[in-house]
Coordinates of C-alpha atoms in Angstrom, one line a residue:
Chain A
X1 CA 5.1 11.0 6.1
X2 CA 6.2 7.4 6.5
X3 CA 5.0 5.6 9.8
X4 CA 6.3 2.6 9.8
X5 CA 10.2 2.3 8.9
X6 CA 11.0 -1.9 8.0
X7 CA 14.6 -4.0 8.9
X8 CA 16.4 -4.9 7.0
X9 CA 16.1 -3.0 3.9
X10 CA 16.9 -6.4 1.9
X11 CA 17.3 -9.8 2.7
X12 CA 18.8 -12.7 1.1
X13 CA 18.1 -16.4 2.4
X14 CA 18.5 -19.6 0.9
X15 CA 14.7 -22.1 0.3
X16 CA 13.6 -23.7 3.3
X17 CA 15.0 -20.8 5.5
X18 CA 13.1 -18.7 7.7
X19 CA 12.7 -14.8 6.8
X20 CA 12.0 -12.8 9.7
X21 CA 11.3 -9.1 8.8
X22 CA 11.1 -6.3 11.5
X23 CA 8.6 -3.1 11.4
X24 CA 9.3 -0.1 13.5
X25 CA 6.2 3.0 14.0
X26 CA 5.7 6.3 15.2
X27 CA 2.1 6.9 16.8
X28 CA -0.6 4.6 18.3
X29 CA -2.3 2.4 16.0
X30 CA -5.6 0.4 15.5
X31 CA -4.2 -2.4 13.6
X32 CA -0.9 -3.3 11.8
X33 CA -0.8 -5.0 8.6
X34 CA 2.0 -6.6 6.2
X35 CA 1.4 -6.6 2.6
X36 CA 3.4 -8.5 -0.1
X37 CA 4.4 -6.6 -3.9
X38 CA 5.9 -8.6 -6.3
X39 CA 8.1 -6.6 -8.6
X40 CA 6.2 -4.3 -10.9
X41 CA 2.6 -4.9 -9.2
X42 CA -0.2 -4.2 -7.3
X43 CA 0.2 -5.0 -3.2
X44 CA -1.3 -8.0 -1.6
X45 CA -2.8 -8.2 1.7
X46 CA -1.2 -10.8 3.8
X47 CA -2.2 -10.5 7.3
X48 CA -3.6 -7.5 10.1
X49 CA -3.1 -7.7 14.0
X50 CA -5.2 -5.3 15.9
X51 CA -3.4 -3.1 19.1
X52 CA -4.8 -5.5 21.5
X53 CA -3.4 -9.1 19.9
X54 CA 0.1 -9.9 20.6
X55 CA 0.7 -12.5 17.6
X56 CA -1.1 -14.0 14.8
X57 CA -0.6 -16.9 12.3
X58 CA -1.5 -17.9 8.8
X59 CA -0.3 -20.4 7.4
X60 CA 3.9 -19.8 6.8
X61 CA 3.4 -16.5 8.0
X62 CA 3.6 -15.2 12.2
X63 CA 3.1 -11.8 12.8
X64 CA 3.6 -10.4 16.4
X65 CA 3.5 -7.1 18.1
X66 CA 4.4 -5.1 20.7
X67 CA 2.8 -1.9 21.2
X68 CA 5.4 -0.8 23.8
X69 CA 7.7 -1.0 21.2
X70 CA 6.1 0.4 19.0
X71 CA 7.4 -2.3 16.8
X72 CA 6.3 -5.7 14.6
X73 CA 8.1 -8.6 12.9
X74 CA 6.9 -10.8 9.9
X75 CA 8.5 -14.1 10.0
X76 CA 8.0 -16.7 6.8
X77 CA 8.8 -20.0 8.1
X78 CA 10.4 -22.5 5.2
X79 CA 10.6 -19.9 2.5
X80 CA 10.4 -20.8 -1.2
X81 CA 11.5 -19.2 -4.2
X82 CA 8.0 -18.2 -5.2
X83 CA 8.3 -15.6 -2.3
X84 CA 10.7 -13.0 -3.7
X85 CA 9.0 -10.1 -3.2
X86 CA 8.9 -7.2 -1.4
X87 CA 7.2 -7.2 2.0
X88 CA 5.7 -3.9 3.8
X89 CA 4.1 -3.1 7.1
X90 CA 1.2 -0.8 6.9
X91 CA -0.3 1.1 10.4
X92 CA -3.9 2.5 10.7
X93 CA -3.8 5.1 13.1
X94 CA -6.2 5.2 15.9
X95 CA -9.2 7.1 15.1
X96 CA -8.0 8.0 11.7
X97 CA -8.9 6.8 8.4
X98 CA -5.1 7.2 6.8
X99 CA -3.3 3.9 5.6
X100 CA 0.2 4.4 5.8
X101 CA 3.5 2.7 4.6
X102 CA 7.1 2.1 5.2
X103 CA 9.6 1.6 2.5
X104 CA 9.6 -2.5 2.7
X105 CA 11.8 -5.1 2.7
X106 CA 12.8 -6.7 0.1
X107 CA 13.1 -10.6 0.4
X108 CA 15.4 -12.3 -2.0
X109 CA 15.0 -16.4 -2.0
X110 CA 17.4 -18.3 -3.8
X111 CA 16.6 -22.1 -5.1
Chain B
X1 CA -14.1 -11.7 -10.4
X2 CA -14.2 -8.7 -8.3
X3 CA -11.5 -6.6 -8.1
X4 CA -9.6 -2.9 -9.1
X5 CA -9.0 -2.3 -12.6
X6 CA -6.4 0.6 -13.1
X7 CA -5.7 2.0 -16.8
X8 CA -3.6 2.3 -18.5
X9 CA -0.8 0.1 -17.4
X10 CA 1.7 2.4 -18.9
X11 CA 1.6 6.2 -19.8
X12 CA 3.9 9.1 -21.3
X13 CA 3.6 12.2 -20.8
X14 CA 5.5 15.2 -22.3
X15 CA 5.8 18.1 -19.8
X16 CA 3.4 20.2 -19.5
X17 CA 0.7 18.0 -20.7
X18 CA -1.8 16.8 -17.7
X19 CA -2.7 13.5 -17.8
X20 CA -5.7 11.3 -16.4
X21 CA -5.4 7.8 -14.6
X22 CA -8.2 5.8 -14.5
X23 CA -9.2 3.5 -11.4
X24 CA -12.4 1.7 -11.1
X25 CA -13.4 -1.0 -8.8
X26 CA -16.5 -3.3 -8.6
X27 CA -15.9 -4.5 -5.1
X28 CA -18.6 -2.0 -3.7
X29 CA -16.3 -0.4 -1.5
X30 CA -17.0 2.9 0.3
X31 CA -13.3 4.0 0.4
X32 CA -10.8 4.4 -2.3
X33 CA -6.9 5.9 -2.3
X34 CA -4.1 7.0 -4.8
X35 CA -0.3 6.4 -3.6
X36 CA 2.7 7.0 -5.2
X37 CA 5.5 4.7 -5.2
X38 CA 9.3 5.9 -6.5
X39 CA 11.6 3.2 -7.1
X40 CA 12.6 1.1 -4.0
X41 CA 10.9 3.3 -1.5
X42 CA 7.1 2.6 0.3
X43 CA 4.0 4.0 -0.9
X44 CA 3.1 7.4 0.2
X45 CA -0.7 8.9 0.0
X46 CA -1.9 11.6 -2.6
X47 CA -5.2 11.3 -1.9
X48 CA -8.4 9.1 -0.6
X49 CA -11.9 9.0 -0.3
X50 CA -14.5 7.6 2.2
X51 CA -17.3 8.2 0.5
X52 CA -19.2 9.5 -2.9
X53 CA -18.8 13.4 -4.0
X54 CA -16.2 13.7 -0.9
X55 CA -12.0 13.4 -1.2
X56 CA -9.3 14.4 1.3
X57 CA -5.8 15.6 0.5
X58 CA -3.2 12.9 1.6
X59 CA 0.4 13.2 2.1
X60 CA 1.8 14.7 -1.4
X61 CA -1.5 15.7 -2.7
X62 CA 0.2 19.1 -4.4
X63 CA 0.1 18.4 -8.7
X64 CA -2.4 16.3 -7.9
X65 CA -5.9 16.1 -8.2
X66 CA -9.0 13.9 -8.1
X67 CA -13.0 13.1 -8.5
X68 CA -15.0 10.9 -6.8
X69 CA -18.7 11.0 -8.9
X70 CA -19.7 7.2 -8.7
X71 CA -18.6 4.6 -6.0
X72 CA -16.7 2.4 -8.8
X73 CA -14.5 5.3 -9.8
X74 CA -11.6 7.9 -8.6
X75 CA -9.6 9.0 -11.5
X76 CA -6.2 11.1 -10.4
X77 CA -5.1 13.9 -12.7
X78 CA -1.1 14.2 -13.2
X79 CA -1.3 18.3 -13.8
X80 CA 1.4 20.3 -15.3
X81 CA 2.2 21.9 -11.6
X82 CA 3.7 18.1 -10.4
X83 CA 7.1 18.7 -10.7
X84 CA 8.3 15.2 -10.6
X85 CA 5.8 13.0 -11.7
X86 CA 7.9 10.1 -13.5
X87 CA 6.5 7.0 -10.8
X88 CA 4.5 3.8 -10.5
X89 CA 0.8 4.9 -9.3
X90 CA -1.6 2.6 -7.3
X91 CA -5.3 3.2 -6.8
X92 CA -6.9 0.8 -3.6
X93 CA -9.7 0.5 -2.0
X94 CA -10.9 -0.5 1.2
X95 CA -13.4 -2.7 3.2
X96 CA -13.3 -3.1 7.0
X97 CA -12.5 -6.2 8.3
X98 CA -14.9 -9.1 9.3
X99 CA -13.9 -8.5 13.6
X100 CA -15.7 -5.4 13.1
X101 CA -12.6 -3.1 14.3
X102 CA -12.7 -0.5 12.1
X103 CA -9.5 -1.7 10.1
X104 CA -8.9 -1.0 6.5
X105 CA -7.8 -3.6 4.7
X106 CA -7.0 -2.7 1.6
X107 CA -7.1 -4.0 -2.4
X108 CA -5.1 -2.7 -4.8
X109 CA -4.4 -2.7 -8.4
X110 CA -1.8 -3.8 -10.8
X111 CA -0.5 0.1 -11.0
X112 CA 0.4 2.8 -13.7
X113 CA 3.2 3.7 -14.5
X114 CA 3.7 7.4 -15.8
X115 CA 6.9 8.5 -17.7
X116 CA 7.5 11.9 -18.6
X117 CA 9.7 12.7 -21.4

C-alpha cells in the first residue's frame, strides 16, 4: 500500500522559479521525509520533519507540515536545471518500522 | 567511502529461471529493505530487516524471497512464482537520525534492473 499520494504528478517550471510540491497521507506518522531520484538511480535523502515540527529548511529546500491535514509540501526556491528529478515524500508510521512511499513528482527545469 | 553497493546493475532473466540480487552495505547499519519500483510509479516494499538472521514480509513480498546472514548483506531472490518481475529493484538501509526520534532515514543504492525475456 502507498501512504503518501504527491501533487502534482509532474511539474514543469522555468530556472530561477520556485517548485513547490504537495504530499498527501493516510495514518499518523513519526516523521515525514522527501527524497530526490534522478532518472535511472538510487533515492537521495533530502530532508525529515518529525510530527511535532511545523516547517524545516535546508538550504533551497522548505518543508512544512500539517498533521491535521494529514498533508506536506516541498518547496525548491530558485530552481536550476541540475534539479530535474523526481521528488517523493516518504512517512514512518508511528510505532512501526515500515518506510513507505508515494508515487513522486516529477520536476522538470528547463534552462 | 561508505555506502550500498547493489549488483548487478542490469539482469535478464528467462522465465522460469530464479535469479539472485546482491545488496551489501558497509555503513554498519542494523536495518536493510528491498522495494520495487515499476516505471513512473513510487517504491513499494518486498521485504526488510531490523536485524541479523531476522526478515519481515513487506508489501508485495509474494515471488519473493530473502536472507539476512551477515549485517553487510540481504540478497533478494526473483523466483519463478513472481509473475511480473520485469522492474528497477532498490536495496536501502537505515540509521536513525542524530535527534534520537526513532526515524529511519534511509540510504539507497544505484538499483537493478531485471528484465525477463
Amino acid at each position: 500500500s502507498q501512504q503518501g499520494e504527491e501533487d502534482p504528478q509532474a511539474l514543469s517550471i522555468q530556472e530561477g522559479e520556485n517548485a513547490t510540491m504537495n504530499c498527501s497521507y493516510k495514518t499518523s506518522i513519526n516523521n515525514l521525509q522527501w527524497y530526490r531520484q534522478n532518472s535511472g538511480r538510487g533515492l537521495v535523502h533530502l530532508i525529515l520533519i518529525r510530527s511535532n515540527e511545523r516547517e524545516k529548511h535546508s538550504g533551497r529546500l522548505r518543508v512544512t507540515l500539517d498533521t491535521s491535514k494529514k498533508s506536506s509540501s516541498l518547496l525548491i526556491t530558485a530552481s536550476r536545471a541540475a534539479d530535474t528529478a523526481s521528488y517523493f515524500c516518504a512517512t514512518l508510521n508511528t510505532g512501526g518500522f515500515k518506510t513507505i512511499f508515494g508515487a513522486g513528482t516529477r520536476l522538470f527545469v528547463k534552462a | 567511502d561508505g555506502g550500498i553497493t547493489q549488483s548487478p546493475k542490469y539482469l535478464f532473466r528467462k522465465e522460469g529461471q530464479n535469479v539472485t540480487l546482491s545488496c551489501e552495505q558497509n555503513l554498519n547499519h542494523d536495518a536493510m529493505y528491498w522495494y520495487r519500483q515499476d516505471p513512473g510509479q513510487g517504491l513499494r516494499l518486498i521485504y526488510y530487516s531490523q536485524i541479523v538472521n531476522d526478515f519481515q514480509k513487506g508489501d508485495i513480498a509474494e515471488g519473493y524471497s530473502v536472507s539476512r546472514e551477515k549485517k553487510e548483506s540481504f540478497p533478494l531472490t526473483v523466483t519463478s512464482a513472481q509473475k511480473n518481475p520485469t522492474a528497477f529493484y532498490l536495496c536501502a538501509s537505515s540509521t536513525r537520525d542524530r535527534g534520537g526520534s526513532g526515524a529511519n532515514v534511509l540510504t539507497f543504492g544505484a538499483g537493478s534492473r531485471l528484465t525477463v525475456l
